[in-house]
PDB file of C-alpha atoms in Angstrom:
ATOM      1  CA  GLY A   1       0.000   0.000   0.000  1.00 81.00           C
ATOM      2  CA  ALA A   2       2.891   2.399  -0.626  1.00 79.00           C
ATOM      3  CA  SER A   3       0.790   4.633  -2.884  1.00 79.00           C
ATOM      4  CA  GLY A   4      -1.816   5.436  -0.229  1.00 88.00           C
ATOM      5  CA  VAL A   5      -1.681   8.413   2.125  1.00 93.00           C
ATOM      6  CA  LEU A   6      -0.338   6.390   5.050  1.00 95.00           C
ATOM      7  CA  GLY A   7       1.768   4.132   2.832  1.00 94.00           C
ATOM      8  CA  THR A   8       3.418   7.094   1.129  1.00 95.00           C
ATOM      9  CA  ALA A   9       4.332   8.626   4.486  1.00 96.00           C
ATOM     10  CA  VAL A  10       5.758   5.323   5.742  1.00 97.00           C
ATOM     11  CA  TYR A  11       7.688   4.675   2.526  1.00 96.00           C
ATOM     12  CA  ASN A  12       9.217   8.151   2.369  1.00 96.00           C
ATOM     13  CA  THR A  13      10.110   8.200   6.066  1.00 97.00           C
ATOM     14  CA  PHE A  14      11.902   4.850   6.009  1.00 97.00           C
ATOM     15  CA  LYS A  15      13.599   5.677   2.708  1.00 96.00           C
ATOM     16  CA  ALA A  16      15.006   8.928   4.111  1.00 97.00           C
ATOM     17  CA  ILE A  17      17.032   7.081   6.760  1.00 95.00           C
ATOM     18  CA  PRO A  18      20.633   6.378   5.673  1.00 95.00           C
ATOM     19  CA  GLY A  19      21.368   2.675   5.374  1.00 93.00           C
ATOM     20  CA  ASN A  20      17.787   1.589   4.725  1.00 94.00           C
ATOM     21  CA  THR A  21      16.848  -0.273   1.568  1.00 96.00           C
ATOM     22  CA  VAL A  22      13.109   0.154   1.037  1.00 96.00           C
ATOM     23  CA  LEU A  23      10.761  -1.476  -1.461  1.00 96.00           C
ATOM     24  CA  GLY A  24       7.454   0.264  -2.147  1.00 94.00           C
ATOM     25  CA  LEU A  25       4.626  -1.864  -3.518  1.00 93.00           C
ATOM     26  CA  ALA A  26       1.443  -0.621  -5.166  1.00 90.00           C
ATOM     27  CA  HIS A  27      -1.165  -1.889  -7.580  1.00 85.00           C
ATOM     28  CA  SER A  28      -3.503   0.555  -9.334  1.00 77.00           C
ATOM     29  CA  ARG A  29      -1.193   3.496  -8.610  1.00 76.00           C
ATOM     30  CA  SER A  30       2.214   1.928  -9.253  1.00 73.00           C
ATOM     31  CA  THR A  31       4.945   4.195 -10.634  1.00 81.00           C
ATOM     32  CA  ASP A  32       8.526   3.937 -11.827  1.00 81.00           C
ATOM     33  CA  GLU A  33       9.497   3.999  -8.154  1.00 86.00           C
ATOM     34  CA  LEU A  34       6.707   1.860  -6.701  1.00 90.00           C
ATOM     35  CA  ARG A  35       6.695  -1.727  -7.938  1.00 91.00           C
ATOM     36  CA  LYS A  36       3.368  -3.015  -9.253  1.00 93.00           C
ATOM     37  CA  LEU A  37       2.099  -6.013  -7.309  1.00 92.00           C
ATOM     38  CA  ASP A  38      -1.287  -7.686  -7.086  1.00 91.00           C
ATOM     39  CA  LEU A  39      -1.630  -8.764  -3.465  1.00 91.00           C
ATOM     40  CA  LEU A  40      -4.262 -11.318  -4.482  1.00 89.00           C
ATOM     41  CA  ASP A  41      -1.633 -13.168  -6.562  1.00 92.00           C
ATOM     42  CA  THR A  42      -0.131 -15.197  -3.727  1.00 94.00           C
ATOM     43  CA  ALA A  43       2.627 -16.771  -5.828  1.00 96.00           C
ATOM     44  CA  GLU A  44       3.837 -13.404  -7.114  1.00 95.00           C
ATOM     45  CA  VAL A  45       3.713 -11.915  -3.613  1.00 95.00           C
ATOM     46  CA  GLU A  46       5.850 -14.750  -2.270  1.00 95.00           C
ATOM     47  CA  ARG A  47       8.374 -14.317  -5.085  1.00 95.00           C
ATOM     48  CA  ALA A  48       8.593 -10.559  -4.540  1.00 95.00           C
ATOM     49  CA  PHE A  49       9.252 -10.971  -0.827  1.00 95.00           C
ATOM     50  CA  ALA A  50      11.716 -13.822  -1.331  1.00 96.00           C
ATOM     51  CA  ASP A  51      13.696 -11.689  -3.793  1.00 96.00           C
ATOM     52  CA  PHE A  52      13.783  -8.624  -1.552  1.00 96.00           C
ATOM     53  CA  LYS A  53      14.289 -10.451   1.777  1.00 96.00           C
ATOM     54  CA  PRO A  54      12.704  -7.797   4.030  1.00 96.00           C
ATOM     55  CA  ASP A  55      13.322  -7.444   7.742  1.00 96.00           C
ATOM     56  CA  TRP A  56      10.052  -5.535   8.257  1.00 97.00           C
ATOM     57  CA  VAL A  57       6.880  -5.347   6.201  1.00 96.00           C
ATOM     58  CA  VAL A  58       4.237  -2.680   6.814  1.00 96.00           C
ATOM     59  CA  HIS A  59       0.916  -3.739   5.316  1.00 95.00           C
ATOM     60  CA  SER A  60      -1.241  -0.654   4.820  1.00 92.00           C
ATOM     61  CA  ALA A  61      -3.212  -1.705   1.731  1.00 85.00           C
ATOM     62  CA  ALA A  62      -6.932  -2.034   2.459  1.00 69.00           C
ATOM     63  CA  GLU A  63     -10.429  -1.163   1.340  1.00 60.00           C
ATOM     64  CA  ARG A  64     -10.653   1.628   3.922  1.00 53.00           C
ATOM     65  CA  ARG A  65     -13.995   3.200   2.941  1.00 53.00           C
ATOM     66  CA  PRO A  66     -16.835   1.668   4.981  1.00 49.00           C
ATOM     67  CA  ASP A  67     -19.522   2.636   2.475  1.00 51.00           C
ATOM     68  CA  VAL A  68     -17.555   1.118  -0.422  1.00 51.00           C
ATOM     69  CA  ALA A  69     -16.663  -2.007   1.552  1.00 46.00           C
ATOM     70  CA  GLU A  70     -20.362  -2.817   1.877  1.00 50.00           C
ATOM     71  CA  LYS A  71     -20.699  -2.806  -1.927  1.00 51.00           C
ATOM     72  CA  VAL A  72     -17.641  -4.924  -2.798  1.00 53.00           C
ATOM     73  CA  LEU A  73     -17.914  -7.670  -0.217  1.00 63.00           C
ATOM     74  CA  LEU A  74     -15.578 -10.242  -1.770  1.00 66.00           C
ATOM     75  CA  ILE A  75     -12.748  -7.813  -2.486  1.00 75.00           C
ATOM     76  CA  SER A  76     -13.081  -6.301   0.979  1.00 74.00           C
ATOM     77  CA  PHE A  77     -12.715  -9.669   2.684  1.00 82.00           C
ATOM     78  CA  GLN A  78      -9.864 -10.701   0.380  1.00 83.00           C
ATOM     79  CA  LEU A  79      -7.885  -7.491   0.811  1.00 84.00           C
ATOM     80  CA  ASN A  80      -8.633  -6.840   4.486  1.00 86.00           C
ATOM     81  CA  ALA A  81      -8.534 -10.414   5.812  1.00 87.00           C
ATOM     82  CA  ALA A  82      -7.186 -13.034   3.368  1.00 89.00           C
ATOM     83  CA  VAL A  83      -4.144 -11.019   2.253  1.00 92.00           C
ATOM     84  CA  PRO A  84      -2.969 -10.303   5.825  1.00 94.00           C
ATOM     85  CA  ALA A  85      -3.313 -14.028   6.598  1.00 94.00           C
ATOM     86  CA  HIS A  86      -1.035 -14.856   3.663  1.00 95.00           C
ATOM     87  CA  LEU A  87       1.478 -12.184   4.657  1.00 96.00           C
ATOM     88  CA  ALA A  88       1.584 -13.576   8.198  1.00 97.00           C
ATOM     89  CA  SER A  89       2.382 -17.030   6.832  1.00 97.00           C
ATOM     90  CA  LEU A  90       5.203 -15.478   4.783  1.00 97.00           C
ATOM     91  CA  ALA A  91       6.441 -13.633   7.876  1.00 97.00           C
ATOM     92  CA  LYS A  92       6.870 -16.992   9.568  1.00 97.00           C
ATOM     93  CA  LYS A  93       8.445 -18.637   6.530  1.00 96.00           C
ATOM     94  CA  GLN A  94      10.782 -15.793   5.570  1.00 96.00           C
ATOM     95  CA  LYS A  95      11.540 -14.531   9.102  1.00 96.00           C
ATOM     96  CA  PHE A  96      10.398 -10.915   8.781  1.00 97.00           C
ATOM     97  CA  THR A  97       8.249  -8.821  11.125  1.00 97.00           C
ATOM     98  CA  LEU A  98       4.805  -7.962   9.761  1.00 97.00           C
ATOM     99  CA  VAL A  99       2.972  -4.825  10.890  1.00 97.00           C
ATOM    100  CA  TYR A 100      -0.703  -5.044   9.988  1.00 97.00           C
ATOM    101  CA  ILE A 101      -2.412  -1.644  10.001  1.00 96.00           C
ATOM    102  CA  SER A 102      -5.864  -2.021  11.531  1.00 96.00           C
ATOM    103  CA  THR A 103      -8.538   0.399  12.711  1.00 96.00           C
ATOM    104  CA  ASP A 104     -10.417   1.700  15.723  1.00 97.00           C
ATOM    105  CA  TYR A 105     -13.578   0.555  13.910  1.00 95.00           C
ATOM    106  CA  VAL A 106     -13.047  -2.960  15.265  1.00 97.00           C
ATOM    107  CA  PHE A 107     -14.809  -1.511  18.351  1.00 97.00           C
ATOM    108  CA  ASP A 108     -18.466  -0.537  18.683  1.00 96.00           C
ATOM    109  CA  GLY A 109     -17.849   2.904  20.207  1.00 96.00           C
ATOM    110  CA  THR A 110     -20.052   2.392  23.264  1.00 96.00           C
ATOM    111  CA  SER A 111     -17.455   2.147  26.068  1.00 97.00           C
ATOM    112  CA  PRO A 112     -14.236   4.050  25.334  1.00 98.00           C
ATOM    113  CA  PRO A 113     -11.364   4.194  25.840  1.00 98.00           C
ATOM    114  CA  TYR A 114     -10.431   0.827  24.362  1.00 98.00           C
ATOM    115  CA  THR A 115      -7.255  -0.988  25.385  1.00 98.00           C
ATOM    116  CA  PRO A 116      -5.448  -3.416  23.069  1.00 98.00           C
ATOM    117  CA  SER A 117      -7.068  -6.285  24.973  1.00 97.00           C
ATOM    118  CA  SER A 118     -10.616  -4.871  24.904  1.00 98.00           C
ATOM    119  CA  PRO A 119     -13.165  -7.176  23.227  1.00 98.00           C
ATOM    120  CA  THR A 120     -13.839  -6.221  19.630  1.00 98.00           C
ATOM    121  CA  ASN A 121     -17.364  -5.719  18.353  1.00 97.00           C
ATOM    122  CA  PRO A 122     -17.317  -4.062  14.909  1.00 94.00           C
ATOM    123  CA  LEU A 123     -20.565  -2.514  13.735  1.00 91.00           C
ATOM    124  CA  ASN A 124     -19.927  -2.406   9.998  1.00 87.00           C
ATOM    125  CA  LEU A 125     -18.471  -4.672   7.319  1.00 85.00           C
ATOM    126  CA  TYR A 126     -15.243  -2.689   7.125  1.00 85.00           C
ATOM    127  CA  GLY A 127     -14.656  -3.175  10.847  1.00 90.00           C
ATOM    128  CA  ARG A 128     -15.500  -6.875  10.598  1.00 91.00           C
ATOM    129  CA  THR A 129     -13.049  -7.469   7.755  1.00 90.00           C
ATOM    130  CA  LYS A 130     -10.291  -5.650   9.637  1.00 92.00           C
ATOM    131  CA  ARG A 131     -11.101  -7.635  12.792  1.00 95.00           C
ATOM    132  CA  ASP A 132     -10.901 -10.820  10.728  1.00 94.00           C
ATOM    133  CA  GLY A 133      -7.546  -9.645   9.404  1.00 95.00           C
ATOM    134  CA  GLU A 134      -6.301  -9.113  12.946  1.00 96.00           C
ATOM    135  CA  GLU A 135      -7.366 -12.584  14.003  1.00 96.00           C
ATOM    136  CA  ALA A 136      -5.786 -14.147  10.926  1.00 95.00           C
ATOM    137  CA  VAL A 137      -2.469 -12.375  11.481  1.00 96.00           C
ATOM    138  CA  LEU A 138      -2.316 -13.194  15.182  1.00 96.00           C
ATOM    139  CA  SER A 139      -3.270 -16.849  14.659  1.00 95.00           C
ATOM    140  CA  VAL A 140      -0.097 -17.779  12.784  1.00 96.00           C
ATOM    141  CA  ALA A 141       2.006 -19.424  15.481  1.00 96.00           C
ATOM    142  CA  GLY A 142       5.691 -18.600  15.302  1.00 95.00           C
ATOM    143  CA  ALA A 143       5.256 -15.522  13.111  1.00 96.00           C
ATOM    144  CA  LYS A 144       6.521 -12.106  14.215  1.00 96.00           C
ATOM    145  CA  THR A 145       3.419  -9.989  13.752  1.00 97.00           C
ATOM    146  CA  VAL A 146       2.136  -6.714  15.162  1.00 97.00           C
ATOM    147  CA  VAL A 147      -1.413  -5.388  14.811  1.00 98.00           C
ATOM    148  CA  LEU A 148      -1.358  -1.591  14.866  1.00 98.00           C
ATOM    149  CA  ARG A 149      -4.769   0.001  15.340  1.00 98.00           C
ATOM    150  CA  VAL A 150      -5.132   3.622  14.282  1.00 98.00           C
ATOM    151  CA  PRO A 151      -8.082   6.070  14.087  1.00 97.00           C
ATOM    152  CA  VAL A 152      -9.142   8.359  11.236  1.00 96.00           C
ATOM    153  CA  LEU A 153      -6.063   9.683   9.431  1.00 96.00           C
ATOM    154  CA  TYR A 154      -4.949  12.872   7.708  1.00 97.00           C
ATOM    155  CA  GLY A 155      -1.767  14.331   6.288  1.00 97.00           C
ATOM    156  CA  PRO A 156      -0.122  15.179   2.966  1.00 96.00           C
ATOM    157  CA  ALA A 157      -2.276  13.787   0.153  1.00 94.00           C
ATOM    158  CA  PRO A 158      -2.425  14.323  -3.612  1.00 91.00           C
ATOM    159  CA  ASN A 159      -6.215  14.677  -3.376  1.00 93.00           C
ATOM    160  CA  ASN A 160      -8.316  15.827  -0.437  1.00 95.00           C
ATOM    161  CA  ALA A 161     -10.727  12.968  -1.149  1.00 92.00           C
ATOM    162  CA  ASP A 162      -7.968  10.525  -0.198  1.00 91.00           C
ATOM    163  CA  THR A 163      -8.785  10.886   3.515  1.00 94.00           C
ATOM    164  CA  ALA A 164     -12.004  11.439   5.446  1.00 94.00           C
ATOM    165  CA  VAL A 165     -10.376  14.448   7.153  1.00 97.00           C
ATOM    166  CA  ASN A 166      -8.659  16.190   4.249  1.00 97.00           C
ATOM    167  CA  ILE A 167     -11.871  16.147   2.237  1.00 97.00           C
ATOM    168  CA  LEU A 168     -13.448  18.465   4.817  1.00 98.00           C
ATOM    169  CA  LEU A 169     -11.232  21.207   3.390  1.00 98.00           C
ATOM    170  CA  ASP A 170     -13.288  21.022   0.204  1.00 97.00           C
ATOM    171  CA  VAL A 171     -16.464  21.505   2.237  1.00 98.00           C
ATOM    172  CA  VAL A 172     -15.082  24.560   4.009  1.00 98.00           C
ATOM    173  CA  THR A 173     -13.705  26.167   0.853  1.00 97.00           C
ATOM    174  CA  ASP A 174     -16.913  25.608  -1.122  1.00 97.00           C
ATOM    175  CA  GLN A 175     -18.399  29.088  -0.830  1.00 96.00           C
ATOM    176  CA  SER A 176     -20.832  28.559  -3.718  1.00 97.00           C
ATOM    177  CA  GLY A 177     -23.897  28.738  -1.516  1.00 96.00           C
ATOM    178  CA  LYS A 178     -24.311  24.995  -1.207  1.00 97.00           C
ATOM    179  CA  THR A 179     -25.045  23.829   2.349  1.00 97.00           C
ATOM    180  CA  TYR A 180     -23.594  20.771   4.040  1.00 97.00           C
ATOM    181  CA  LYS A 181     -24.989  18.772   6.938  1.00 96.00           C
ATOM    182  CA  MET A 182     -21.990  17.735   9.031  1.00 97.00           C
ATOM    183  CA  ASP A 183     -21.715  15.095  11.739  1.00 96.00           C
ATOM    184  CA  HIS A 184     -21.486  16.669  15.193  1.00 97.00           C
ATOM    185  CA  PHE A 185     -22.366  13.483  17.094  1.00 96.00           C
ATOM    186  CA  ALA A 186     -19.476  11.020  16.682  1.00 96.00           C
ATOM    187  CA  THR A 187     -16.149  11.801  18.322  1.00 98.00           C
ATOM    188  CA  ARG A 188     -12.991  11.157  16.266  1.00 97.00           C
ATOM    189  CA  TYR A 189      -9.297  11.404  17.094  1.00 98.00           C
ATOM    190  CA  PRO A 190      -7.670  12.520  13.824  1.00 98.00           C
ATOM    191  CA  THR A 191      -4.069  11.359  13.625  1.00 98.00           C
ATOM    192  CA  ASN A 192      -1.301  12.454  11.276  1.00 98.00           C
ATOM    193  CA  VAL A 193       0.205   9.827   8.969  1.00 98.00           C
ATOM    194  CA  LEU A 194       3.641  11.429   9.357  1.00 98.00           C
ATOM    195  CA  ASP A 195       3.464  10.778  13.098  1.00 98.00           C
ATOM    196  CA  ILE A 196       2.555   7.138  12.480  1.00 98.00           C
ATOM    197  CA  ALA A 197       5.441   6.774  10.036  1.00 97.00           C
ATOM    198  CA  ASP A 198       7.874   8.208  12.579  1.00 97.00           C
ATOM    199  CA  PHE A 199       6.454   5.858  15.221  1.00 97.00           C
ATOM    200  CA  LEU A 200       6.984   2.848  12.944  1.00 97.00           C
ATOM    201  CA  VAL A 201      10.596   3.830  12.342  1.00 96.00           C
ATOM    202  CA  ARG A 202      11.203   3.969  16.082  1.00 96.00           C
ATOM    203  CA  LEU A 203       9.325   0.703  16.592  1.00 96.00           C
ATOM    204  CA  SER A 204      11.477  -1.077  14.018  1.00 95.00           C
ATOM    205  CA  SER A 205      14.611   0.289  15.682  1.00 94.00           C
ATOM    206  CA  LEU A 206      13.916  -1.275  19.081  1.00 95.00           C
ATOM    207  CA  PRO A 207      16.591  -3.756  20.163  1.00 92.00           C
ATOM    208  CA  PRO A 208      15.691  -7.471  19.956  1.00 87.00           C
ATOM    209  CA  THR A 209      15.659  -7.596  23.758  1.00 89.00           C
ATOM    210  CA  HIS A 210      12.765  -5.092  23.772  1.00 91.00           C
ATOM    211  CA  PRO A 211       9.671  -7.264  23.156  1.00 92.00           C
ATOM    212  CA  ILE A 212       6.810  -5.759  21.152  1.00 96.00           C
ATOM    213  CA  PRO A 213       3.231  -6.628  22.187  1.00 97.00           C
ATOM    214  CA  PRO A 214       1.083  -8.324  19.513  1.00 97.00           C
ATOM    215  CA  ILE A 215      -1.438  -5.445  19.474  1.00 98.00           C
ATOM    216  CA  LEU A 216      -0.578  -1.757  19.736  1.00 98.00           C
ATOM    217  CA  HIS A 217      -2.673   1.400  19.598  1.00 98.00           C
ATOM    218  CA  TYR A 218      -1.474   4.674  18.093  1.00 98.00           C
ATOM    219  CA  SER A 219      -3.666   7.758  18.260  1.00 98.00           C
ATOM    220  CA  ALA A 220      -3.581  11.478  18.800  1.00 98.00           C
ATOM    221  CA  GLU A 221      -5.504  12.500  21.897  1.00 97.00           C
ATOM    222  CA  GLU A 222      -7.555  15.484  20.678  1.00 98.00           C
ATOM    223  CA  PRO A 223     -11.284  14.746  20.271  1.00 98.00           C
ATOM    224  CA  PHE A 224     -13.150  16.328  17.365  1.00 98.00           C
ATOM    225  CA  THR A 225     -16.416  15.797  15.578  1.00 98.00           C
ATOM    226  CA  LYS A 226     -16.285  16.317  11.831  1.00 98.00           C
ATOM    227  CA  TYR A 227     -18.113  19.602  12.323  1.00 98.00           C
ATOM    228  CA  GLU A 228     -15.446  20.770  14.797  1.00 98.00           C
ATOM    229  CA  MET A 229     -12.712  19.878  12.299  1.00 98.00           C
ATOM    230  CA  CYS A 230     -14.505  22.070   9.760  1.00 98.00           C
ATOM    231  CA  LEU A 231     -14.464  24.947  12.270  1.00 98.00           C
ATOM    232  CA  VAL A 232     -10.702  24.551  12.655  1.00 98.00           C
ATOM    233  CA  PHE A 233     -10.222  24.720   8.885  1.00 98.00           C
ATOM    234  CA  ALA A 234     -12.513  27.748   8.600  1.00 98.00           C
ATOM    235  CA  LYS A 235     -10.538  29.531  11.324  1.00 98.00           C
ATOM    236  CA  ILE A 236      -7.162  28.823   9.695  1.00 97.00           C
ATOM    237  CA  LEU A 237      -8.370  29.836   6.237  1.00 97.00           C
ATOM    238  CA  GLY A 238     -10.362  32.830   7.445  1.00 97.00           C
ATOM    239  CA  LEU A 239     -13.520  31.598   5.724  1.00 97.00           C
ATOM    240  CA  PRO A 240     -17.172  31.743   6.843  1.00 97.00           C
ATOM    241  CA  HIS A 241     -18.706  28.430   7.835  1.00 97.00           C
ATOM    242  CA  GLU A 242     -22.422  29.231   7.980  1.00 97.00           C
ATOM    243  CA  HIS A 243     -22.992  26.850   5.044  1.00 98.00           C
ATOM    244  CA  ILE A 244     -21.958  23.915   7.255  1.00 98.00           C
ATOM    245  CA  ILE A 245     -24.834  22.776   9.474  1.00 98.00           C
ATOM    246  CA  PRO A 246     -23.956  20.739  12.585  1.00 97.00           C
ATOM    247  CA  ASP A 247     -25.899  17.515  12.991  1.00 95.00           C
ATOM    248  CA  ALA A 248     -25.731  16.437  16.633  1.00 94.00           C
ATOM    249  CA  GLU A 249     -28.632  14.003  16.488  1.00 91.00           C
ATOM    250  CA  PRO A 250     -27.909  10.414  17.541  1.00 87.00           C
ATOM    251  CA  TYR A 251     -27.661   7.986  14.658  1.00 82.00           C
ATOM    252  CA  THR A 252     -30.948   6.356  13.659  1.00 80.00           C
ATOM    253  CA  GLY A 253     -31.936   3.702  11.170  1.00 77.00           C
ATOM    254  CA  ALA A 254     -29.134   1.873   9.384  1.00 74.00           C
ATOM    255  CA  ALA A 255     -26.578   4.456  10.522  1.00 73.00           C
ATOM    256  CA  ALA A 256     -27.197   3.519  14.162  1.00 70.00           C
ATOM    257  CA  THR A 257     -25.798   0.041  13.559  1.00 68.00           C
ATOM    258  CA  THR A 258     -22.913   0.977  11.294  1.00 81.00           C
ATOM    259  CA  ARG A 259     -21.297   4.048  12.855  1.00 84.00           C
ATOM    260  CA  PRO A 260     -19.576   3.837  16.234  1.00 93.00           C
ATOM    261  CA  ARG A 261     -19.883   6.975  18.336  1.00 95.00           C
ATOM    262  CA  ASP A 262     -16.520   7.041  20.132  1.00 98.00           C
ATOM    263  CA  CYS A 263     -13.742   4.515  19.501  1.00 98.00           C
ATOM    264  CA  HIS A 264     -11.054   6.293  21.526  1.00 98.00           C
ATOM    265  CA  LEU A 265      -7.929   4.128  21.566  1.00 98.00           C
ATOM    266  CA  TYR A 266      -6.091   3.810  24.879  1.00 98.00           C
ATOM    267  CA  THR A 267      -2.381   4.285  24.126  1.00 98.00           C
ATOM    268  CA  ARG A 268      -0.650   3.864  27.490  1.00 96.00           C
ATOM    269  CA  GLU A 269       0.940   0.544  26.485  1.00 96.00           C
ATOM    270  CA  THR A 270       2.432   2.169  23.386  1.00 97.00           C
ATOM    271  CA  GLU A 271       3.743   5.109  25.404  1.00 96.00           C
ATOM    272  CA  ASP A 272       5.358   2.745  27.900  1.00 95.00           C
ATOM    273  CA  LEU A 273       6.913   0.670  25.115  1.00 95.00           C
ATOM    274  CA  LEU A 274       8.655   3.713  23.639  1.00 95.00           C
ATOM    275  CA  ALA A 275       9.241   5.592  26.893  1.00 94.00           C
ATOM    276  CA  ASP A 276      13.003   5.667  26.202  1.00 92.00           C
ATOM    277  CA  TYR A 277      12.581   6.103  22.441  1.00 92.00           C
ATOM    278  CA  GLY A 278      10.611   9.326  22.058  1.00 92.00           C
ATOM    279  CA  GLY A 279       7.317   8.207  23.569  1.00 92.00           C
ATOM    280  CA  LEU A 280       4.114   8.337  21.550  1.00 93.00           C
ATOM    281  CA  GLY A 281       4.893  11.609  19.799  1.00 92.00           C
ATOM    282  CA  TRP A 282       1.891  13.136  18.030  1.00 95.00           C
ATOM    283  CA  THR A 283       1.287  16.536  16.448  1.00 96.00           C
ATOM    284  CA  PRO A 284      -1.638  18.774  17.493  1.00 98.00           C
ATOM    285  CA  PHE A 285      -4.271  18.961  14.757  1.00 98.00           C
ATOM    286  CA  GLU A 286      -4.613  22.721  14.365  1.00 98.00           C
ATOM    287  CA  GLU A 287      -0.867  23.295  14.656  1.00 97.00           C
ATOM    288  CA  TRP A 288      -0.047  20.932  11.798  1.00 98.00           C
ATOM    289  CA  TRP A 289      -2.793  22.168   9.506  1.00 98.00           C
ATOM    290  CA  GLU A 290      -1.910  25.822  10.081  1.00 97.00           C
ATOM    291  CA  GLN A 291       1.682  25.179   9.005  1.00 96.00           C
ATOM    292  CA  HIS A 292       0.752  22.835   6.163  1.00 96.00           C
ATOM    293  CA  LEU A 293      -1.822  25.177   4.636  1.00 95.00           C
ATOM    294  CA  LYS A 294       0.569  28.100   4.953  1.00 92.00           C
ATOM    295  CA  GLU A 295       3.142  26.127   2.950  1.00 90.00           C
ATOM    296  CA  THR A 296       0.731  24.861   0.296  1.00 86.00           C
ATOM    297  CA  GLN A 297      -1.610  27.817  -0.303  1.00 75.00           C
TER     298      GLN A 297
END
């Protein structure tokens, strides 16, 4: 998944470190730099990994859009569950460490904060496929695997539509007179992909005597609804936001069973793990966006 928003950040961060040899894999968005690979072709995947002989593999490819996942059931299960299972078997066979990027949506959002050992109870298909991927990865005895759960993500992206946070910029900047109804009920913890990439570098640099738990949580700690994120963007850009209407009503109908209200990830175990290696290390939301928009406007 090296062509995605998180994958790009991870690839570039690891590649920038002297002495690292990094292979970026992509499929529909492969480039001269990113090798094209179909993760559903198990034989080709095994050959690619055997040729490269990785020490660490970060698996960030997924069908990440809950609404789309519901429409492409087979692909969602293959990409989010079957592929991680195959990669875990290769991790055992080829002796590399696999980091499987999972999601806070494996929880139902009714009793936060959630620890790594909290029971999962996904409400939507996306969450169920990611939960199945977790179980598949962790079930391969003898494999070095880490499940890393993260919340909604943002960061540098070629298109705002590439993340559920960045796309809110388009809502704020649309001053055409169109109105938008924006969720002001569910609490999110938007987290920067650059922070996750830096965390993964530090995680991979831990000495062998420093054991890594099988499940880790990484999350920023600032709570926002989507409406509140829009207010931050409007403030930074100096734009009116009257066209964005907050919707604080509890979810009803189908939405009530598919959208968790608050999946806050408890990160104390992760902080303790890296206490001597920079800690959790996350960037405040408004601070990053203010600097980023100043540089890109």
